[in-house]
Amino acid sequence: MTRRLAVAVERFPIAGAFTIARGSRTEAVVVVCTVTEGVDGTRGWGECVPYARYGESVESVCALLEAQAHAIADGASRLDLLALMPAGAARNALDCALFDLEAKQLGRPAWEIAGLTAPQVATTAYTLSLGTPESMEAAARTASARPLLKVKLGGEGDPERIAAVRRGAPDSRLIVDANEAWRPDTIEANLAACVAAGVGLIEQPLPAGEDALLAEIARPIPICADESLHDRAGLDALSRRYDAINIKLDKAGGLTEAVMLAHEARARGFSLMIGCMVGTSLAMAPAMLLAHHADYVDLDGPLLLARDREPGLLFEGSLVHPPAADLWG
């Protein structure tokens, strides 16, 4: 029996609001791709989060997925998708669905199929949304028992924000994420503020395509590429500018590409962060296979939601457990 592809849009409310330099939202809109095969209806599924920053919309992602219905029916593999579809959210959902289907059909865990070692419990960062210094200090105090906090910054006023977060969470390790909001005339003052606060990593301080300055200035804190890197094709452009990369399955276009990207980036000397968009446990589950290979893990999407899907990943504070077979893989 041929494979059948189905696409659905689902909405999950965010607990409060999620705010970064590019705006704020109160719900996560995700696209779920399901591939079914066989008389017993064995099903694999995957989730993605369309991201406007990369020219994606729910409609465009659904259209890209539905356009692959015939290829999937004809038996297209995960490796075939690398040529059939561009890197991005749509390919991620379909790649992860095929991974899940393959694991179920073979009776083997997805990590083994991917050539990885068994996933382990990981400590995830917990994200603090962009706000006023006062609101961010309060949020940091509430989350101060968490060992790793990721702080969203926004440009003007960032030294005050990061100092306020450090006051609120004096013992937590800190990552900051500027989401491309810093500028050449502010980056050194912002770096100095991060040094003073004991920040361990800075994500994407300058806009992608306008980050050549990073190769010319002192980097007292490691700099991590996010918007500047999607898949392996972008690694050459990072030379001398970045010390680490943030691998997100929605950018890379699936776990298949992400595994290859992780191996190649390590070979080039980059540190690794495994990150996510704001999605459910279904989106985090495939990324968990890479978590124990990373220096930083940022898979807190479900912690930011008012409700997750059931069954979901098991979180114990900031500890996140590998996915059970009834969720994915």
mmCIF file of C-alpha atoms in Angstrom:
data_model
loop_
_atom_site.group_PDB
_atom_site.id
_atom_site.type_symbol
_atom_site.label_atom_id
_atom_site.label_comp_id
_atom_site.label_asym_id
_atom_site.label_seq_id
_atom_site.Cartn_x
_atom_site.Cartn_y
_atom_site.Cartn_z
ATOM 1 C CA MET A 1 0.000 0.000 0.000
ATOM 2 C CA THR A 2 1.315 3.453 -0.871
ATOM 3 C CA ARG A 3 2.170 6.001 1.729
ATOM 4 C CA ARG A 4 -0.390 8.704 2.486
ATOM 5 C CA LEU A 5 0.549 12.192 3.600
ATOM 6 C CA ALA A 6 -1.714 14.407 5.711
ATOM 7 C CA VAL A 7 -1.155 17.976 6.901
ATOM 8 C CA ALA A 8 -2.891 19.738 9.800
ATOM 9 C CA VAL A 9 -2.582 23.110 11.543
ATOM 10 C CA GLU A 10 -2.811 23.203 15.334
ATOM 11 C CA ARG A 11 -2.739 26.048 17.877
ATOM 12 C CA PHE A 12 -1.379 25.995 21.407
ATOM 13 C CA PRO A 13 -1.712 28.980 23.762
ATOM 14 C CA ILE A 14 1.475 30.435 25.213
ATOM 15 C CA ALA A 15 1.578 31.016 28.960
ATOM 16 C CA GLY A 16 1.353 34.810 29.004
ATOM 17 C CA ALA A 17 3.244 36.151 25.994
ATOM 18 C CA PHE A 18 6.515 35.390 24.240
ATOM 19 C CA THR A 19 8.375 38.565 23.275
ATOM 20 C CA ILE A 20 11.607 39.019 21.327
ATOM 21 C CA ALA A 21 13.149 41.906 19.405
ATOM 22 C CA ARG A 22 10.876 41.232 16.401
ATOM 23 C CA GLY A 23 7.572 41.218 18.270
ATOM 24 C CA SER A 24 5.271 39.392 20.657
ATOM 25 C CA ARG A 25 2.791 36.521 20.358
ATOM 26 C CA THR A 26 0.381 34.655 22.575
ATOM 27 C CA GLU A 27 0.012 31.332 20.752
ATOM 28 C CA ALA A 28 2.159 28.810 18.943
ATOM 29 C CA VAL A 29 0.770 27.900 15.525
ATOM 30 C CA VAL A 30 2.297 24.608 14.398
ATOM 31 C CA VAL A 31 1.988 22.431 11.311
ATOM 32 C CA VAL A 32 1.793 18.680 11.832
ATOM 33 C CA CYS A 33 2.703 16.276 9.034
ATOM 34 C CA THR A 34 1.592 12.634 9.201
ATOM 35 C CA VAL A 35 2.703 9.815 6.910
ATOM 36 C CA THR A 36 0.697 6.576 7.059
ATOM 37 C CA GLU A 37 1.601 3.287 5.407
ATOM 38 C CA GLY A 38 0.448 -0.328 5.353
ATOM 39 C CA VAL A 39 -2.785 -2.178 5.985
ATOM 40 C CA ASP A 40 -2.299 -1.678 9.717
ATOM 41 C CA GLY A 41 -2.039 2.109 9.261
ATOM 42 C CA THR A 42 1.413 2.547 10.792
ATOM 43 C CA ARG A 43 1.867 6.263 11.279
ATOM 44 C CA GLY A 44 4.821 8.589 11.624
ATOM 45 C CA TRP A 45 4.463 12.248 12.483
ATOM 46 C CA GLY A 46 6.449 15.429 12.844
ATOM 47 C CA GLU A 47 5.832 19.043 13.797
ATOM 48 C CA CYS A 48 7.223 22.341 12.561
ATOM 49 C CA VAL A 49 6.782 26.028 13.347
ATOM 50 C CA PRO A 50 6.612 28.317 10.295
ATOM 51 C CA TYR A 51 8.742 31.415 10.887
ATOM 52 C CA ALA A 52 8.076 34.709 9.112
ATOM 53 C CA ARG A 53 11.707 35.834 9.555
ATOM 54 C CA TYR A 54 12.629 33.141 7.023
ATOM 55 C CA GLY A 55 9.828 33.956 4.604
ATOM 56 C CA GLU A 56 7.549 31.194 5.875
ATOM 57 C CA SER A 57 3.854 31.239 6.664
ATOM 58 C CA VAL A 58 1.461 28.524 7.746
ATOM 59 C CA GLU A 59 -0.006 28.573 4.245
ATOM 60 C CA SER A 60 3.334 28.338 2.445
ATOM 61 C CA VAL A 61 4.541 25.498 4.662
ATOM 62 C CA CYS A 62 1.324 23.545 4.168
ATOM 63 C CA ALA A 63 1.589 24.053 0.404
ATOM 64 C CA LEU A 64 5.200 22.807 0.345
ATOM 65 C CA LEU A 65 4.198 19.705 2.271
ATOM 66 C CA GLU A 66 1.129 18.931 0.192
ATOM 67 C CA ALA A 67 3.228 19.265 -2.969
ATOM 68 C CA GLN A 68 5.213 16.215 -1.812
ATOM 69 C CA ALA A 69 2.200 13.900 -1.581
ATOM 70 C CA HIS A 70 3.003 12.089 -4.842
ATOM 71 C CA ALA A 71 6.709 11.740 -4.022
ATOM 72 C CA ILE A 72 5.864 10.285 -0.616
ATOM 73 C CA ALA A 73 3.331 7.919 -2.170
ATOM 74 C CA ASP A 74 6.063 6.760 -4.553
ATOM 75 C CA GLY A 75 8.400 5.989 -1.660
ATOM 76 C CA ALA A 76 10.598 9.097 -1.350
ATOM 77 C CA SER A 77 13.088 8.719 1.498
ATOM 78 C CA ARG A 78 14.480 11.178 4.010
ATOM 79 C CA LEU A 79 17.613 11.537 1.908
ATOM 80 C CA ASP A 80 15.480 12.197 -1.167
ATOM 81 C CA LEU A 81 13.920 15.150 0.654
ATOM 82 C CA LEU A 82 17.291 16.913 0.739
ATOM 83 C CA ALA A 83 17.011 17.326 -3.038
ATOM 84 C CA LEU A 84 13.234 17.628 -3.281
ATOM 85 C CA MET A 85 12.674 20.407 -0.729
ATOM 86 C CA PRO A 86 14.551 23.461 0.548
ATOM 87 C CA ALA A 87 15.819 23.577 4.102
ATOM 88 C CA GLY A 88 13.133 24.939 6.409
ATOM 89 C CA ALA A 89 10.118 24.135 8.502
ATOM 90 C CA ALA A 90 8.189 22.126 5.907
ATOM 91 C CA ARG A 91 11.022 19.704 5.242
ATOM 92 C CA ASN A 92 11.584 19.350 8.977
ATOM 93 C CA ALA A 93 8.020 18.172 9.638
ATOM 94 C CA LEU A 94 8.151 15.650 6.802
ATOM 95 C CA ASP A 95 11.661 14.425 7.612
ATOM 96 C CA CYS A 96 10.694 13.821 11.248
ATOM 97 C CA ALA A 97 7.487 12.057 10.185
ATOM 98 C CA LEU A 98 9.491 9.693 7.978
ATOM 99 C CA PHE A 99 11.991 9.108 10.784
ATOM 100 C CA ASP A 100 9.166 8.198 13.166
ATOM 101 C CA LEU A 101 7.535 5.932 10.584
ATOM 102 C CA GLU A 102 10.838 4.167 9.861
ATOM 103 C CA ALA A 103 11.468 3.577 13.562
ATOM 104 C CA LYS A 104 8.041 2.024 14.028
ATOM 105 C CA GLN A 105 8.271 -0.151 10.946
ATOM 106 C CA LEU A 106 11.757 -1.439 11.792
ATOM 107 C CA GLY A 107 11.150 -1.716 15.522
ATOM 108 C CA ARG A 108 14.344 0.254 16.140
ATOM 109 C CA PRO A 109 14.754 3.587 17.949
ATOM 110 C CA ALA A 110 15.266 6.651 15.788
ATOM 111 C CA TRP A 111 18.575 7.450 17.485
ATOM 112 C CA GLU A 112 19.972 4.121 16.341
ATOM 113 C CA ILE A 113 18.737 4.668 12.778
ATOM 114 C CA ALA A 114 20.410 8.097 12.828
ATOM 115 C CA GLY A 115 23.737 6.559 13.861
ATOM 116 C CA LEU A 116 23.713 8.316 17.249
ATOM 117 C CA THR A 117 24.123 7.125 20.802
ATOM 118 C CA ALA A 118 21.096 6.767 23.069
ATOM 119 C CA PRO A 119 19.675 10.124 24.199
ATOM 120 C CA GLN A 120 20.027 11.122 27.833
ATOM 121 C CA VAL A 121 18.375 13.458 30.295
ATOM 122 C CA ALA A 122 19.484 17.019 29.486
ATOM 123 C CA THR A 123 19.371 20.400 31.195
ATOM 124 C CA THR A 124 17.520 22.880 29.027
ATOM 125 C CA ALA A 125 17.762 26.636 29.095
ATOM 126 C CA TYR A 126 14.620 28.492 30.160
ATOM 127 C CA THR A 127 13.781 31.611 28.171
ATOM 128 C CA LEU A 128 13.014 35.017 29.648
ATOM 129 C CA SER A 129 11.070 37.222 27.243
ATOM 130 C CA LEU A 130 12.136 40.735 26.317
ATOM 131 C CA GLY A 131 10.692 43.435 28.553
ATOM 132 C CA THR A 132 11.634 46.345 30.764
ATOM 133 C CA PRO A 133 14.566 45.880 33.131
ATOM 134 C CA GLU A 134 12.098 45.771 36.007
ATOM 135 C CA SER A 135 9.881 43.095 34.464
ATOM 136 C CA MET A 136 12.878 41.026 33.397
ATOM 137 C CA GLU A 137 14.410 41.206 36.868
ATOM 138 C CA ALA A 138 11.124 39.971 38.322
ATOM 139 C CA ALA A 139 10.936 37.145 35.774
ATOM 140 C CA ALA A 140 14.540 36.195 36.508
ATOM 141 C CA ARG A 141 13.839 36.105 40.233
ATOM 142 C CA THR A 142 10.878 33.791 39.649
ATOM 143 C CA ALA A 143 13.084 31.494 37.538
ATOM 144 C CA SER A 144 16.235 31.869 39.646
ATOM 145 C CA ALA A 145 16.222 28.221 40.756
ATOM 146 C CA ARG A 146 16.767 27.142 37.144
ATOM 147 C CA PRO A 147 20.440 26.522 36.367
ATOM 148 C CA LEU A 148 20.439 27.995 32.831
ATOM 149 C CA LEU A 149 18.487 31.022 31.646
ATOM 150 C CA LYS A 150 18.272 32.365 28.096
ATOM 151 C CA VAL A 151 17.661 36.108 28.074
ATOM 152 C CA LYS A 152 15.963 37.788 25.125
ATOM 153 C CA LEU A 153 17.399 41.224 24.426
ATOM 154 C CA GLY A 154 16.266 43.913 22.016
ATOM 155 C CA GLY A 155 18.843 46.612 21.330
ATOM 156 C CA GLU A 156 18.504 49.934 23.132
ATOM 157 C CA GLY A 157 18.622 49.509 26.900
ATOM 158 C CA ASP A 158 20.159 46.020 26.829
ATOM 159 C CA PRO A 159 22.946 46.761 29.368
ATOM 160 C CA GLU A 160 20.276 47.672 31.897
ATOM 161 C CA ARG A 161 18.256 44.560 31.059
ATOM 162 C CA ILE A 162 21.121 42.128 31.459
ATOM 163 C CA ALA A 163 22.234 43.737 34.730
ATOM 164 C CA ALA A 164 18.669 43.463 36.017
ATOM 165 C CA VAL A 165 18.459 39.785 35.092
ATOM 166 C CA ARG A 166 21.703 39.081 36.892
ATOM 167 C CA ARG A 167 20.339 40.778 40.020
ATOM 168 C CA GLY A 168 17.224 38.620 39.800
ATOM 169 C CA ALA A 169 19.089 35.353 39.204
ATOM 170 C CA PRO A 170 22.549 35.710 40.759
ATOM 171 C CA ASP A 171 23.419 32.016 40.569
ATOM 172 C CA SER A 172 22.051 30.958 37.160
ATOM 173 C CA ARG A 173 24.218 30.551 34.082
ATOM 174 C CA LEU A 174 23.126 33.048 31.438
ATOM 175 C CA ILE A 175 22.847 32.984 27.664
ATOM 176 C CA VAL A 176 21.694 36.135 25.899
ATOM 177 C CA ASP A 177 19.943 36.230 22.536
ATOM 178 C CA ALA A 178 19.836 39.589 20.775
ATOM 179 C CA ASN A 179 17.894 38.281 17.741
ATOM 180 C CA GLU A 180 19.928 40.543 15.412
ATOM 181 C CA ALA A 181 19.037 43.700 17.404
ATOM 182 C CA TRP A 182 22.532 45.055 18.157
ATOM 183 C CA ARG A 183 24.352 47.485 15.886
ATOM 184 C CA PRO A 184 28.042 48.249 15.242
ATOM 185 C CA ASP A 185 27.908 51.348 17.461
ATOM 186 C CA THR A 186 26.379 49.478 20.420
ATOM 187 C CA ILE A 187 27.954 46.037 20.284
ATOM 188 C CA GLU A 188 31.049 46.782 22.372
ATOM 189 C CA ALA A 189 29.038 48.405 25.194
ATOM 190 C CA ASN A 190 26.620 45.480 25.126
ATOM 191 C CA LEU A 191 29.492 42.990 25.190
ATOM 192 C CA ALA A 192 30.982 44.791 28.186
ATOM 193 C CA ALA A 193 27.639 44.591 30.011
ATOM 194 C CA CYS A 194 27.474 40.869 29.300
ATOM 195 C CA VAL A 195 31.019 40.380 30.594
ATOM 196 C CA ALA A 196 30.089 42.241 33.780
ATOM 197 C CA ALA A 197 27.047 39.986 34.226
ATOM 198 C CA GLY A 198 29.033 36.794 33.670
ATOM 199 C CA VAL A 199 27.180 35.778 30.500
ATOM 200 C CA GLY A 200 28.454 32.531 28.997
ATOM 201 C CA LEU A 201 27.235 32.775 25.387
ATOM 202 C CA ILE A 202 25.732 35.429 23.097
ATOM 203 C CA GLU A 203 23.422 34.474 20.241
ATOM 204 C CA GLN A 204 23.220 36.424 16.997
ATOM 205 C CA PRO A 205 24.114 39.951 18.118
ATOM 206 C CA LEU A 206 24.196 41.484 14.610
ATOM 207 C CA PRO A 207 21.831 40.997 11.664
ATOM 208 C CA ALA A 208 22.558 38.048 9.384
ATOM 209 C CA GLY A 209 24.430 39.349 6.360
ATOM 210 C CA GLU A 210 25.726 42.313 8.366
ATOM 211 C CA ASP A 211 27.936 40.417 10.784
ATOM 212 C CA ALA A 212 31.406 40.779 9.222
ATOM 213 C CA LEU A 213 32.369 43.034 12.125
ATOM 214 C CA LEU A 214 32.446 39.988 14.391
ATOM 215 C CA ALA A 215 35.671 38.870 12.705
ATOM 216 C CA GLU A 216 37.331 42.211 13.497
ATOM 217 C CA ILE A 217 36.460 42.882 17.139
ATOM 218 C CA ALA A 218 37.510 41.159 20.350
ATOM 219 C CA ARG A 219 35.001 38.519 21.419
ATOM 220 C CA PRO A 220 35.399 38.150 25.189
ATOM 221 C CA ILE A 221 32.342 35.881 25.226
ATOM 222 C CA PRO A 222 31.699 33.136 22.635
ATOM 223 C CA ILE A 223 29.310 34.244 19.882
ATOM 224 C CA CYS A 224 26.722 31.800 18.518
ATOM 225 C CA ALA A 225 25.227 31.980 15.023
ATOM 226 C CA ASP A 226 21.469 31.528 14.817
ATOM 227 C CA GLU A 227 19.821 33.505 12.014
ATOM 228 C CA SER A 228 23.161 33.464 10.154
ATOM 229 C CA LEU A 229 23.145 29.674 9.784
ATOM 230 C CA HIS A 230 20.526 27.218 8.577
ATOM 231 C CA ASP A 231 22.265 24.108 7.236
ATOM 232 C CA ARG A 232 25.699 22.828 6.191
ATOM 233 C CA ALA A 233 25.789 25.137 3.171
ATOM 234 C CA GLY A 234 26.151 28.145 5.461
ATOM 235 C CA LEU A 235 29.135 26.993 7.502
ATOM 236 C CA ASP A 236 31.819 28.536 5.265
ATOM 237 C CA ALA A 237 30.409 32.041 5.808
ATOM 238 C CA LEU A 238 30.845 31.760 9.583
ATOM 239 C CA SER A 239 34.623 31.485 9.501
ATOM 240 C CA ARG A 240 36.312 33.775 12.074
ATOM 241 C CA ARG A 241 32.954 35.386 12.961
ATOM 242 C CA TYR A 242 31.371 32.834 15.267
ATOM 243 C CA ASP A 243 32.438 30.369 17.907
ATOM 244 C CA ALA A 244 29.261 28.294 18.083
ATOM 245 C CA ILE A 245 26.146 27.498 16.069
ATOM 246 C CA ASN A 246 22.526 27.039 17.085
ATOM 247 C CA ILE A 247 21.090 23.993 15.315
ATOM 248 C CA LYS A 248 17.319 24.165 15.018
ATOM 249 C CA LEU A 249 15.518 21.452 13.103
ATOM 250 C CA ASP A 250 13.104 23.999 11.626
ATOM 251 C CA LYS A 251 16.045 25.869 10.085
ATOM 252 C CA ALA A 252 18.070 22.828 9.040
ATOM 253 C CA GLY A 253 15.065 21.145 7.474
ATOM 254 C CA GLY A 254 14.890 18.071 9.666
ATOM 255 C CA LEU A 255 16.848 15.698 11.837
ATOM 256 C CA THR A 256 18.574 14.091 8.838
ATOM 257 C CA GLU A 257 20.317 17.348 7.898
ATOM 258 C CA ALA A 258 20.795 18.380 11.540
ATOM 259 C CA VAL A 259 22.819 15.257 12.325
ATOM 260 C CA MET A 260 25.125 15.896 9.375
ATOM 261 C CA LEU A 261 25.381 19.588 10.306
ATOM 262 C CA ALA A 262 26.340 18.716 13.884
ATOM 263 C CA HIS A 263 29.111 16.378 12.736
ATOM 264 C CA GLU A 264 30.547 18.860 10.245
ATOM 265 C CA ALA A 265 30.350 21.814 12.628
ATOM 266 C CA ARG A 266 32.179 19.861 15.328
ATOM 267 C CA ALA A 267 34.876 18.932 12.814
ATOM 268 C CA ARG A 268 35.351 22.641 12.104
ATOM 269 C CA GLY A 269 35.706 23.488 15.780
ATOM 270 C CA PHE A 270 32.329 25.060 16.475
ATOM 271 C CA SER A 271 30.565 24.541 19.781
ATOM 272 C CA LEU A 272 26.944 23.415 19.490
ATOM 273 C CA MET A 273 23.636 24.612 20.800
ATOM 274 C CA ILE A 274 20.515 22.578 20.094
ATOM 275 C CA GLY A 275 17.634 25.039 19.937
ATOM 276 C CA CYS A 276 13.968 25.271 19.036
ATOM 277 C CA MET A 277 11.079 27.452 18.029
ATOM 278 C CA VAL A 278 8.135 27.706 20.426
ATOM 279 C CA GLY A 279 6.381 24.408 19.751
ATOM 280 C CA THR A 280 5.120 21.319 21.509
ATOM 281 C CA SER A 281 6.894 18.209 22.736
ATOM 282 C CA LEU A 282 6.460 16.672 19.281
ATOM 283 C CA ALA A 283 8.794 19.328 17.854
ATOM 284 C CA MET A 284 11.328 18.903 20.684
ATOM 285 C CA ALA A 285 11.432 15.078 20.606
ATOM 286 C CA PRO A 286 13.645 14.651 17.493
ATOM 287 C CA ALA A 287 15.999 17.395 18.690
ATOM 288 C CA MET A 288 16.467 15.496 21.956
ATOM 289 C CA LEU A 289 18.468 12.932 19.999
ATOM 290 C CA LEU A 290 21.208 15.555 19.570
ATOM 291 C CA ALA A 291 20.955 17.176 22.994
ATOM 292 C CA HIS A 292 23.691 15.173 24.713
ATOM 293 C CA HIS A 293 26.073 15.995 21.857
ATOM 294 C CA ALA A 294 25.645 19.740 22.470
ATOM 295 C CA ASP A 295 27.326 22.253 24.758
ATOM 296 C CA TYR A 296 24.045 24.113 25.293
ATOM 297 C CA VAL A 297 20.480 22.795 25.095
ATOM 298 C CA ASP A 298 17.537 25.129 24.535
ATOM 299 C CA LEU A 299 14.474 22.905 24.164
ATOM 300 C CA ASP A 300 12.088 24.698 26.503
ATOM 301 C CA GLY A 301 9.269 25.236 23.988
ATOM 302 C CA PRO A 302 6.718 23.155 25.929
ATOM 303 C CA LEU A 303 7.599 24.967 29.171
ATOM 304 C CA LEU A 304 6.488 28.223 27.562
ATOM 305 C CA LEU A 305 3.061 26.865 26.580
ATOM 306 C CA ALA A 306 -0.110 26.988 28.636
ATOM 307 C CA ARG A 307 -0.687 23.374 27.571
ATOM 308 C CA ASP A 308 1.370 20.774 25.747
ATOM 309 C CA ARG A 309 0.190 17.806 23.716
ATOM 310 C CA GLU A 310 -0.414 14.476 25.437
ATOM 311 C CA PRO A 311 1.696 12.479 25.788
ATOM 312 C CA GLY A 312 4.537 14.966 25.953
ATOM 313 C CA LEU A 313 8.125 15.056 27.076
ATOM 314 C CA LEU A 314 8.777 14.662 30.783
ATOM 315 C CA PHE A 315 10.199 17.819 32.351
ATOM 316 C CA GLU A 316 11.471 17.905 35.926
ATOM 317 C CA GLY A 317 12.290 21.546 36.481
ATOM 318 C CA SER A 318 14.854 22.250 33.768
ATOM 319 C CA LEU A 319 15.653 18.562 33.250
ATOM 320 C CA VAL A 320 14.105 17.157 30.085
ATOM 321 C CA HIS A 321 13.898 13.416 29.489
ATOM 322 C CA PRO A 322 14.255 11.646 26.112
ATOM 323 C CA PRO A 323 10.976 11.011 24.281
ATOM 324 C CA ALA A 324 8.994 7.865 24.976
ATOM 325 C CA ALA A 325 8.044 5.720 21.995
ATOM 326 C CA ASP A 326 4.382 6.763 22.232
ATOM 327 C CA LEU A 327 5.394 10.373 21.494
ATOM 328 C CA TRP A 328 7.983 9.975 18.720
ATOM 329 C CA GLY A 329 10.845 7.819 17.479
#
